[in-house]
XYZ file of C-alpha atoms in Angstrom:
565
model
C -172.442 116.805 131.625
C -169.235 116.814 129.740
C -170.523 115.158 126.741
C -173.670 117.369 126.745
C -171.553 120.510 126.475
C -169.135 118.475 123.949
C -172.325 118.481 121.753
C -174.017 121.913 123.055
C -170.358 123.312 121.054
C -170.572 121.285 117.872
C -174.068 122.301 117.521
C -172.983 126.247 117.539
C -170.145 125.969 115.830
C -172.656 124.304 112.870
C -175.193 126.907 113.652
C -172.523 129.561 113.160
C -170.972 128.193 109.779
C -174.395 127.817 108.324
C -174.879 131.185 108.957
C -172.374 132.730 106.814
C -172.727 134.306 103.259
C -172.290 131.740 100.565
C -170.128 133.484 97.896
C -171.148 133.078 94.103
C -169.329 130.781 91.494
C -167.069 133.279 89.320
C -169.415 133.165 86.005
C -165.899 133.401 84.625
C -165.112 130.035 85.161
C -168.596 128.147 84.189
C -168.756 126.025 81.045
C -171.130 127.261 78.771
C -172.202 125.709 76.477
C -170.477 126.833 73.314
C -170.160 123.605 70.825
C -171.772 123.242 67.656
C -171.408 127.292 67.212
C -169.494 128.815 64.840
C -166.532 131.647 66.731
C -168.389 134.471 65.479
C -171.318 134.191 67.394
C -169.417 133.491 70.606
C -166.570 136.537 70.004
C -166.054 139.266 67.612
C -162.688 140.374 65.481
C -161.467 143.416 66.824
C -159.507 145.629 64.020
C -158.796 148.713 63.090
C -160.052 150.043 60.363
C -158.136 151.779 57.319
C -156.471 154.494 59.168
C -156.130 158.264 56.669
C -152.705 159.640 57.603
C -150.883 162.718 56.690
C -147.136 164.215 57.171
C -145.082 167.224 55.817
C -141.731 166.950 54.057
C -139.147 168.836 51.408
C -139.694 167.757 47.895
C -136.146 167.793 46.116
C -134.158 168.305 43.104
C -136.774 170.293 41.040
C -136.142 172.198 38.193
C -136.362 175.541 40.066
C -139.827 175.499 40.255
C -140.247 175.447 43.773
C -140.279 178.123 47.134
C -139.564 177.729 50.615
C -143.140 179.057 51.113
C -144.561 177.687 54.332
C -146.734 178.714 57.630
C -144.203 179.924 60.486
C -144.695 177.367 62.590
C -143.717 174.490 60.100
C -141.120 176.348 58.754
C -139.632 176.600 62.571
C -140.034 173.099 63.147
C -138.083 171.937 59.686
C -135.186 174.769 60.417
C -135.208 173.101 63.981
C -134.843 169.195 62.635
C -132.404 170.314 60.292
C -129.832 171.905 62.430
C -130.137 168.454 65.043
C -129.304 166.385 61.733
C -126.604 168.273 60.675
C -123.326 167.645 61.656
C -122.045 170.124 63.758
C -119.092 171.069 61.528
C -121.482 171.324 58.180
C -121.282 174.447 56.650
C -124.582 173.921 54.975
C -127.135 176.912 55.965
C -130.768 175.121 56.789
C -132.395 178.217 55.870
C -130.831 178.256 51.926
C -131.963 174.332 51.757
C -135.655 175.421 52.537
C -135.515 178.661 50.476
C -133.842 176.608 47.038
C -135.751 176.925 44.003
C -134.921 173.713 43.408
C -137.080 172.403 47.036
C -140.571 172.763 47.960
C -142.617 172.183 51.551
C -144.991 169.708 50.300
C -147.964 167.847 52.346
C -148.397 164.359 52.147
C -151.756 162.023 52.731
C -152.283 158.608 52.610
C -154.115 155.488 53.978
C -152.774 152.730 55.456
C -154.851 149.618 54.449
C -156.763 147.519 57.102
C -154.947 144.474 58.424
C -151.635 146.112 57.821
C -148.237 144.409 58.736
C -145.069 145.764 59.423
C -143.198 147.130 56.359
C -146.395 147.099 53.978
C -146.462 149.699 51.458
C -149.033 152.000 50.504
C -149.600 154.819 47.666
C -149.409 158.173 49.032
C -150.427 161.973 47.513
C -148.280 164.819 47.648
C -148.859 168.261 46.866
C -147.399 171.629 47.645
C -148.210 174.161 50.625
C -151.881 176.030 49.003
C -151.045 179.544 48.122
C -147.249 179.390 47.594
C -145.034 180.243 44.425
C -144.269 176.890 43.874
C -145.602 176.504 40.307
C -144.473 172.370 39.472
C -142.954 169.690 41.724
C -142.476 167.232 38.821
C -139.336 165.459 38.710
C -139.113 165.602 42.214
C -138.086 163.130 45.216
C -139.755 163.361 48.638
C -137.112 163.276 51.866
C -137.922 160.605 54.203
C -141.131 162.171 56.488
C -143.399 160.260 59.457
C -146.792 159.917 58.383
C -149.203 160.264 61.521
C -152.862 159.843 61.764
C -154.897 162.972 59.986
C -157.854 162.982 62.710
C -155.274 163.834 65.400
C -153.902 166.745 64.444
C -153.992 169.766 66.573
C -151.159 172.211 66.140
C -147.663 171.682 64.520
C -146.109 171.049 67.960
C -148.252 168.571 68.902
C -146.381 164.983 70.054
C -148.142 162.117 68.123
C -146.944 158.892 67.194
C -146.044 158.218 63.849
C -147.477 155.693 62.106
C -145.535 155.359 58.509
C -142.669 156.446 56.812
C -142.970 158.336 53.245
C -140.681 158.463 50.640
C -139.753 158.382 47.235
C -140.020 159.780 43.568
C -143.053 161.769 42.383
C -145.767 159.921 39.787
C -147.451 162.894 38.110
C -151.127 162.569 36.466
C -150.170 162.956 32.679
C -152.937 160.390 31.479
C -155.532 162.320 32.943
C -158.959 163.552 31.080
C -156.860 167.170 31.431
C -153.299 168.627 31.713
C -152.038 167.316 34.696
C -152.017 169.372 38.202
C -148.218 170.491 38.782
C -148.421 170.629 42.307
C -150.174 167.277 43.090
C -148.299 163.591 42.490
C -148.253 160.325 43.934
C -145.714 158.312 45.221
C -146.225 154.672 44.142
C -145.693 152.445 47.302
C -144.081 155.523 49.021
C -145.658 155.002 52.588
C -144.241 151.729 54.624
C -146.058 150.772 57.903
C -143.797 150.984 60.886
C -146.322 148.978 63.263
C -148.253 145.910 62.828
C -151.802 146.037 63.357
C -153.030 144.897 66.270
C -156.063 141.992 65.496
C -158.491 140.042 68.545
C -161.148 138.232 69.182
C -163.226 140.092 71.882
C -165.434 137.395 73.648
C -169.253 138.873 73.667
C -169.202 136.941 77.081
C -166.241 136.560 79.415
C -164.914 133.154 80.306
C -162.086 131.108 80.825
C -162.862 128.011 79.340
C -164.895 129.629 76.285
C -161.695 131.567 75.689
C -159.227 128.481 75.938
C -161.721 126.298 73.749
C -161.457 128.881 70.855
C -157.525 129.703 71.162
C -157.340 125.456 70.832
C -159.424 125.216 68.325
C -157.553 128.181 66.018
C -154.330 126.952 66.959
C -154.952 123.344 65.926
C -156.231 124.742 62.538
C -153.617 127.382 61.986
C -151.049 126.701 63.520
C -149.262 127.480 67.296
C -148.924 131.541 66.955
C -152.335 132.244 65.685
C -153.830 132.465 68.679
C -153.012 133.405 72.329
C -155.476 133.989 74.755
C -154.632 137.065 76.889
C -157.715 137.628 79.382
C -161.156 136.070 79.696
C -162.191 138.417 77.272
C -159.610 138.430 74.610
C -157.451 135.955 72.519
C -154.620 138.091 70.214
C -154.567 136.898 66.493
C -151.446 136.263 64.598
C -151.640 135.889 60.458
C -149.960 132.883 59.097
C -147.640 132.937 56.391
C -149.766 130.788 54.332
C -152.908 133.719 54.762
C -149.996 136.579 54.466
C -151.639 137.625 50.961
C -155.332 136.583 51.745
C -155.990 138.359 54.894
C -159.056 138.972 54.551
C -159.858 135.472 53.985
C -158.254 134.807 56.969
C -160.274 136.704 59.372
C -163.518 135.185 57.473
C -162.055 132.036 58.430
C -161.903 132.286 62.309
C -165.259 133.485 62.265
C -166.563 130.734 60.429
C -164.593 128.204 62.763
C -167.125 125.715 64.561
C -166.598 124.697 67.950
C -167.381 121.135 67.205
C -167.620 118.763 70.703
C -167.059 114.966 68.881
C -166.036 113.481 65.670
C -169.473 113.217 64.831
C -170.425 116.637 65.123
C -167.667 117.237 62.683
C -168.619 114.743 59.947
C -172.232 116.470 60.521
C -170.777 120.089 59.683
C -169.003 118.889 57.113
C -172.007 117.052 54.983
C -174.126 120.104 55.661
C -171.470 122.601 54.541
C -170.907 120.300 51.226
C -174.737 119.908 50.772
C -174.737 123.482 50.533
C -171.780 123.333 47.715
C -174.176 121.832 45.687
C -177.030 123.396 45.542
C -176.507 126.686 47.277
C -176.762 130.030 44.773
C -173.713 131.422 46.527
C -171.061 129.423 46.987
C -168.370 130.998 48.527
C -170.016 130.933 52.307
C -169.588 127.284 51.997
C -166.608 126.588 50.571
C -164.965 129.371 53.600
C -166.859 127.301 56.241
C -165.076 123.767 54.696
C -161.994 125.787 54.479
C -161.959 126.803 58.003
C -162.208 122.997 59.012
C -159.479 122.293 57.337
C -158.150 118.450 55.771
C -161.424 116.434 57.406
C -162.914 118.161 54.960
C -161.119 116.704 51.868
C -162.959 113.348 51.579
C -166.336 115.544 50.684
C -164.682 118.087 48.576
C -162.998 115.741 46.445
C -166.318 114.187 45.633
C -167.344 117.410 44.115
C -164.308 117.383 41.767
C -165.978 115.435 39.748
C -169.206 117.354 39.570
C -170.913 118.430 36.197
C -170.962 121.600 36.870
C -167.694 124.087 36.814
C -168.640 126.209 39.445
C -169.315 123.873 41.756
C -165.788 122.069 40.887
C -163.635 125.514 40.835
C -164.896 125.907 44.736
C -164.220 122.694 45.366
C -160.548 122.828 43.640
C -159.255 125.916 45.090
C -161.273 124.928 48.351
C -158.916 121.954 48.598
C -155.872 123.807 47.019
C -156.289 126.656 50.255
C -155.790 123.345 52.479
C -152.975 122.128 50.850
C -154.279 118.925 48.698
C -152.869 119.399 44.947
C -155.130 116.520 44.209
C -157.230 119.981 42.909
C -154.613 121.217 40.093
C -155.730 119.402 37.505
C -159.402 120.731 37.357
C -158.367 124.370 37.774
C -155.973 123.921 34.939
C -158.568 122.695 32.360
C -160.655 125.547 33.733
C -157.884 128.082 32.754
C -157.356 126.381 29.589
C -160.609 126.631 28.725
C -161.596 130.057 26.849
C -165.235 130.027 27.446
C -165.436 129.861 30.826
C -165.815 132.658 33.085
C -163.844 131.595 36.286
C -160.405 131.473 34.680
C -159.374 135.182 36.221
C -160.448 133.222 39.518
C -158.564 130.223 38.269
C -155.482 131.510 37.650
C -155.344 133.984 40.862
C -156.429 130.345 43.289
C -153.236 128.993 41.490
C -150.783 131.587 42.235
C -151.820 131.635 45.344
C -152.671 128.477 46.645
C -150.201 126.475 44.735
C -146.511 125.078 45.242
C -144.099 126.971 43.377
C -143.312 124.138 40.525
C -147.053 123.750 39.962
C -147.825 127.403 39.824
C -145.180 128.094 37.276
C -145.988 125.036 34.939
C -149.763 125.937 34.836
C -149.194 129.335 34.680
C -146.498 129.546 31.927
C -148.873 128.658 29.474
C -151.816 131.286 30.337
C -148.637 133.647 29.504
C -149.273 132.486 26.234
C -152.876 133.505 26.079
C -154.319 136.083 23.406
C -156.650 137.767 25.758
C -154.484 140.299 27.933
C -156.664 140.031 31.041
C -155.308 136.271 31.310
C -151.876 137.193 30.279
C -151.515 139.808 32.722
C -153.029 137.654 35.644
C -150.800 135.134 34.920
C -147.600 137.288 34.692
C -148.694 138.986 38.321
C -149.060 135.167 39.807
C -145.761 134.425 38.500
C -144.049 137.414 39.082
C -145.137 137.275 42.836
C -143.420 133.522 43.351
C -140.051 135.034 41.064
C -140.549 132.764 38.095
C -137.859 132.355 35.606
C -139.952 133.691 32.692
C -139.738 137.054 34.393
C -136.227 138.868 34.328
C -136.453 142.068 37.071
C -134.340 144.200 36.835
C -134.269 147.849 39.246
C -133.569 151.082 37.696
C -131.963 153.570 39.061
C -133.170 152.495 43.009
C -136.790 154.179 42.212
C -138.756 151.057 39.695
C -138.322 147.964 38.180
C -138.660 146.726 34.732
C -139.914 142.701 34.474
C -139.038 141.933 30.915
C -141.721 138.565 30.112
C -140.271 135.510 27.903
C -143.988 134.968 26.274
C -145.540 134.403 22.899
C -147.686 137.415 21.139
C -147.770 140.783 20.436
C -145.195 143.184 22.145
C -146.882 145.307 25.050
C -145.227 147.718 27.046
C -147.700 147.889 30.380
C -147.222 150.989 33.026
C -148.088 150.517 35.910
C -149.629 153.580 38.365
C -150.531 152.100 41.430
C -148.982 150.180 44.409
C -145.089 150.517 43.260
C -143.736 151.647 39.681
C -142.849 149.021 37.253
C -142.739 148.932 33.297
C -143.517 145.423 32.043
C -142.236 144.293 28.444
C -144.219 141.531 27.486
C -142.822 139.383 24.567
C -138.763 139.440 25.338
C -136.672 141.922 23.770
C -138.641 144.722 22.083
C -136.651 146.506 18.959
C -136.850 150.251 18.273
C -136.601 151.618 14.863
C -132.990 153.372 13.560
C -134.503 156.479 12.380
C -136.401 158.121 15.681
C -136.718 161.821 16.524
C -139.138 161.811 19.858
C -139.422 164.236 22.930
C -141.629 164.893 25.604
C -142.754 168.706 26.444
C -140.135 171.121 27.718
C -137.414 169.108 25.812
C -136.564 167.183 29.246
C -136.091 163.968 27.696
C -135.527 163.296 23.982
C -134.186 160.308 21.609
C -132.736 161.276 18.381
C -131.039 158.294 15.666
C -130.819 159.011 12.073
C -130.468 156.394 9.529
C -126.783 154.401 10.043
C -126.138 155.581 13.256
C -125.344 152.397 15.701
C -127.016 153.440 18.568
C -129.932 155.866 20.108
C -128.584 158.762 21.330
C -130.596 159.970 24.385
C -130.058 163.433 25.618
C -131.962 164.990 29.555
C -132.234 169.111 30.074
C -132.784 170.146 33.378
C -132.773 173.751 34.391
C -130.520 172.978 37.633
C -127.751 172.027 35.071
C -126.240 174.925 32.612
C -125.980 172.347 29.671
C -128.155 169.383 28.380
C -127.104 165.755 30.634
C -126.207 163.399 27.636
C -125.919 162.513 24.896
C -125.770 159.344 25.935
C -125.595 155.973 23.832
C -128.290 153.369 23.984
C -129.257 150.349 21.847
C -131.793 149.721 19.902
C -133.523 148.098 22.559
C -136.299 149.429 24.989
C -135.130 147.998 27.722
C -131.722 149.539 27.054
C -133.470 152.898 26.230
C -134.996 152.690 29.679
C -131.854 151.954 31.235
C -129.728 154.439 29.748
C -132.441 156.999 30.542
C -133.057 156.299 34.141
C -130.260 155.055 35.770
C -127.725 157.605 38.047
C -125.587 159.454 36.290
C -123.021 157.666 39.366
C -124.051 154.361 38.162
C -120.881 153.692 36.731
C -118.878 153.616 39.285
C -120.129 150.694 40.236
C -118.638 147.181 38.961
C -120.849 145.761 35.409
C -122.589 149.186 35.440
C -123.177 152.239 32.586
C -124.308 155.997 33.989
C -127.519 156.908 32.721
C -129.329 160.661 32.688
C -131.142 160.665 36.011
C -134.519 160.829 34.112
C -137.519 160.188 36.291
C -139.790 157.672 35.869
C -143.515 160.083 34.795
C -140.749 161.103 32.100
C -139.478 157.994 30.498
C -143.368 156.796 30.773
C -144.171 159.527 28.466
C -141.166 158.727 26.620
C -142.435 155.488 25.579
C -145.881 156.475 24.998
C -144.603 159.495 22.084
C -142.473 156.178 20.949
C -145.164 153.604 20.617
C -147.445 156.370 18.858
C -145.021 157.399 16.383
C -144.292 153.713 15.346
C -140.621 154.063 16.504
C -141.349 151.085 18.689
C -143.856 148.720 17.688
C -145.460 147.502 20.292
C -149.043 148.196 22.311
C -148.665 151.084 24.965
C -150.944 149.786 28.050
C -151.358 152.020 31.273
C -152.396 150.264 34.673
C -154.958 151.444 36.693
C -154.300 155.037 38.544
C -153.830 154.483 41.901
C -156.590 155.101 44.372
C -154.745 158.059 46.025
C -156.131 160.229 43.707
C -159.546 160.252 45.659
C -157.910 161.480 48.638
C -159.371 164.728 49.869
C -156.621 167.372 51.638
C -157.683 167.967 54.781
C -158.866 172.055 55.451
C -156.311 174.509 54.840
C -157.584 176.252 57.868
C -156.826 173.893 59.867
C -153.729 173.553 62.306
C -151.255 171.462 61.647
C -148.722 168.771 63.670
C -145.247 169.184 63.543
C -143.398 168.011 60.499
C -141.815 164.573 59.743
C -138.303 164.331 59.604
C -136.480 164.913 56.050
C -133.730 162.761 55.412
C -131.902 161.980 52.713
C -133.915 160.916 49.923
C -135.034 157.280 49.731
C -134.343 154.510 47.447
C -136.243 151.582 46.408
C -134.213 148.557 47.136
C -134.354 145.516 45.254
C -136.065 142.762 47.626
C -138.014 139.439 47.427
C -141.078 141.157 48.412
C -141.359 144.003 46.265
C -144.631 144.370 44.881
C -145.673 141.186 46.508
């Protein structure tokens, strides 16, 4: 009896177990199968887009041709910020700094680029408050304002986080098809992102192991803080250094990353992919999906180096240049040496990018030495970007910089008008004749030498001052001219330095231009591209507004590694 109720319990106990709910295995943790697929069809990049932003700020030191103008609300706000920056035993009345002639209440627009990183620049608009007396705000400096995003806004008191800082001297339009808009400029490189973009990969289906195979497969190809995986559903993306100015390419490249499972699989991929090198119309989908593979890849791509036809060995080159093998140098040289062909822009860019420093600059040096300007100024941009001897910098005045270009060929003064202000002198020093009467309108900047004088005498009127600023003495030099027009009058206080007039940089630009035309420097006048913040739209004037940046004092360019990079 005892062991028939020993087995009577085991026999319940079993019958009780068997008849509980068997939970599910967490789908979460199942091992799909997800080799031989390329990361974008298993996850998707998660960015934000470009991101339209606008602020408010005080335009300063105008030539009286502004107004304190503003809606109530805004101008209560500014009085408000003022009177916290101010110390508390300033004399200085908030209420005469808005009303000056000599300020204006200006709004401010912009767009900060996709993919942006911390302290990235961007070109900004500016223009003053619709239906005020403010009749011009050349010559002008924006204070330091926040730049927040335009779809937000609300009312002027709303709280919303800002997004950019804006700053720096007004551009005006004087190259337009018409006379330029008085109350509208740019500010080259003016906005700086305070916040880095975010970037993921969202996974289109949650799991672990999905998640971990794709943050070990990015990290082995890019490096150990490309890719962390957060959550089931989400691995954060870092940039590389090495991708910092091809960002773009970048996130092309993770989505073209395969999942391979075995060396095999690999070598597969990688004949395919070169296959379609060959013979594929359009090459570039290719060469990304070798690139994203990384150095197993170089054995096929330097087979293609020696491939009769250029296009298919300038892919190869700067497919294998991207990875790091140099082995690739040689070909994209003789394709930027050779004047027929049509990839040399392409050639030259792969180069300056891709490159070591001591190869880009002895490949590059001579395409500064090329008639056609498209190749010289490609080259100089390439070399300028890595700080190349050829190229003396020099800042002016804390607001642009002038690169003065040790190359053969005709002289060439280039402007440029879009992503930070710069004057270029190609060909060294450029002379300026000894007998020059120039200005440009309104007298506010002129040069005047007569025959046997030793030096250019350069002479600024600006309505804030009772008398003409100047004359001061410059050589007969552009650079010099340049220098003596734009730097602070302060500047010589400082150790090695000469005051200059304070001029701004629209005027010396026209400056040069009346020059160049009326043969009192010979060289070619070129003008850059206008930036693309002329196509921004202001938002409705009817519309309510956030409240204001912060003003500060007004900002200065300093000189840094990066600038313009």
């Amino acid at each position: 009896m005892r062991k028939l109720g020993i087995w009577t319990m085991v026999v319940l106990v079993s019958a009780g177990l068997g008849c509980q709910e068997v939970k599910p295995r967490d789908t979460q943790l199942n091992r799909p199968d997800i080799y031989g697929k390329p990361v974008g069809d298993l996850a998707r990049v998660f960015q934000h887009d470009a991101v339209a932003v606008k602020g408010f700020g005080l335009v300063a030191s105008l030539p009286g041709t502004g107004s304190g103008e503003c809606p109530p609300a805004l101008r209560t706000a500014l009085l408000n910020y003022i009177r916290k920056q101010l110390p508390k035993t300033s004399q200085l009345n908030p209420n005469d700094l808005i009303d000056s002639k000599n300020s204006a209440v200006v709004e401010i627009y912009g767009v900060i680029p996709q993919l942006a990183s911390k302290g990235d620049t961007f070109d900004l608009m500016v223009r003053s408050i619709p239906r005020t007396q403010t009749t011009s705000i050349r010559g002008g400096r924006l204070y330091t304002a926040e730049m927040k995003e335009l779809s937000r806004f609300i009312s002027y008191d709303q709280f919303i986080k800002s997004l950019a800082k804006a700053e720096g001297q007004l551009l005006m339009d004087d190259f337009g098809s018409g006379p330029a808009d008085e109350t509208k400029a740019y500010i080259l490189g003016g906005g700086v992102v305070d916040e880095p973009v975010r970037i993921s990969l969202v996974l289109k289906e949650t799991n672990y192991y999905t998640a971990n195979a794709i943050r070990n497969q990015l990290v082995q190809r890019f490096g150990p803080k490309t890719a962390k995986a957060v959550s089931p559903a989400e691995i954060e993306l870092g940039i590389p250094d090495a991708y910092m100015n091809r960002k773009d390419t970048f996130i092309q490249l993770i989505e073209r990353t395969y999942l391979t499972a075995n060396e095999a699989s690999l070598q597969e991929r990688i004949q395919l992919l070169a296959e379609a090198l060959r013979n594929d119309s359009e090459k570039t989908a290719a060469e990304l999906g070798l690139e994203s593979i990384g150095k197993p890849s170089l054995f096929a791509l330097a087979e293609l180096l020696a491939n009769s036809d250029e296009i298919i060995r300038f892919h190869a080159a700067r497919c294998m240049l991207n990875i790091g093998d140099d082995r690739a140098l040689n070909v994209l040289q003789k394709i930027i040496d050779n004047r027929q062909s049509l990839l040399r822009l392409e050639a030259i860019r792969a180069v300056g990018t891709g490159a070591r420093k001591a190869d880009a600059s002895r490949i590059l040096r001579q395409a500064l030495e090329d008639e056609t300007f498209e190749i010289k100024m490609a080259a100089y941009e390439q070399l300028a970007r890595t700080g190349d001897m050829r190229i003396s910098r020099k800042l002016i005045g804390g607001d642009f910089f002038v690169d003065t270009v040790a190359c053969a060929g005709p002289k060439i003064i280039y402007i440029s008008r879009k992503d930070y202000p710069r004057i270029t002198l190609f060909g060294g020093d450029i002379p300026c004749e000894k007998n020059v009467f120039v200005e440009i309108p309104n007298r506010r900047l002129t040069a005047n030498a007569r025959p046997g004088d030793p030096y250019l005498s350069l002479i600024r009127i600006h309505s804030s001052f009772p008398r003409p600023i100047g004359p001061l003495q410059a050589k007969y030099d552009t650079f010099d001219i340049i220098r003596t027009a734009c730097e602070q009058p302060d500047a010589g206080k400082k150790p090695g330095m000469r005051p200059g007039l304070g001029a701004s940089y629209s005027d010396i630009v026209l400056l040069l231009n009346q020059m160049c035309r009326m043969g009192a420097i010979r060289a070619e006048f070129r003008l850059g591209p206008m930036t693309e913040a002329v196509k921004l739209q202001p938002s409705s004037e009817s519309r309510p507004e956030p409240t204001p940046p912060a003003p500060e004092a007004p900002g200065k360019i300093q000189p840094s590694q990066n600038q313009g990079r």
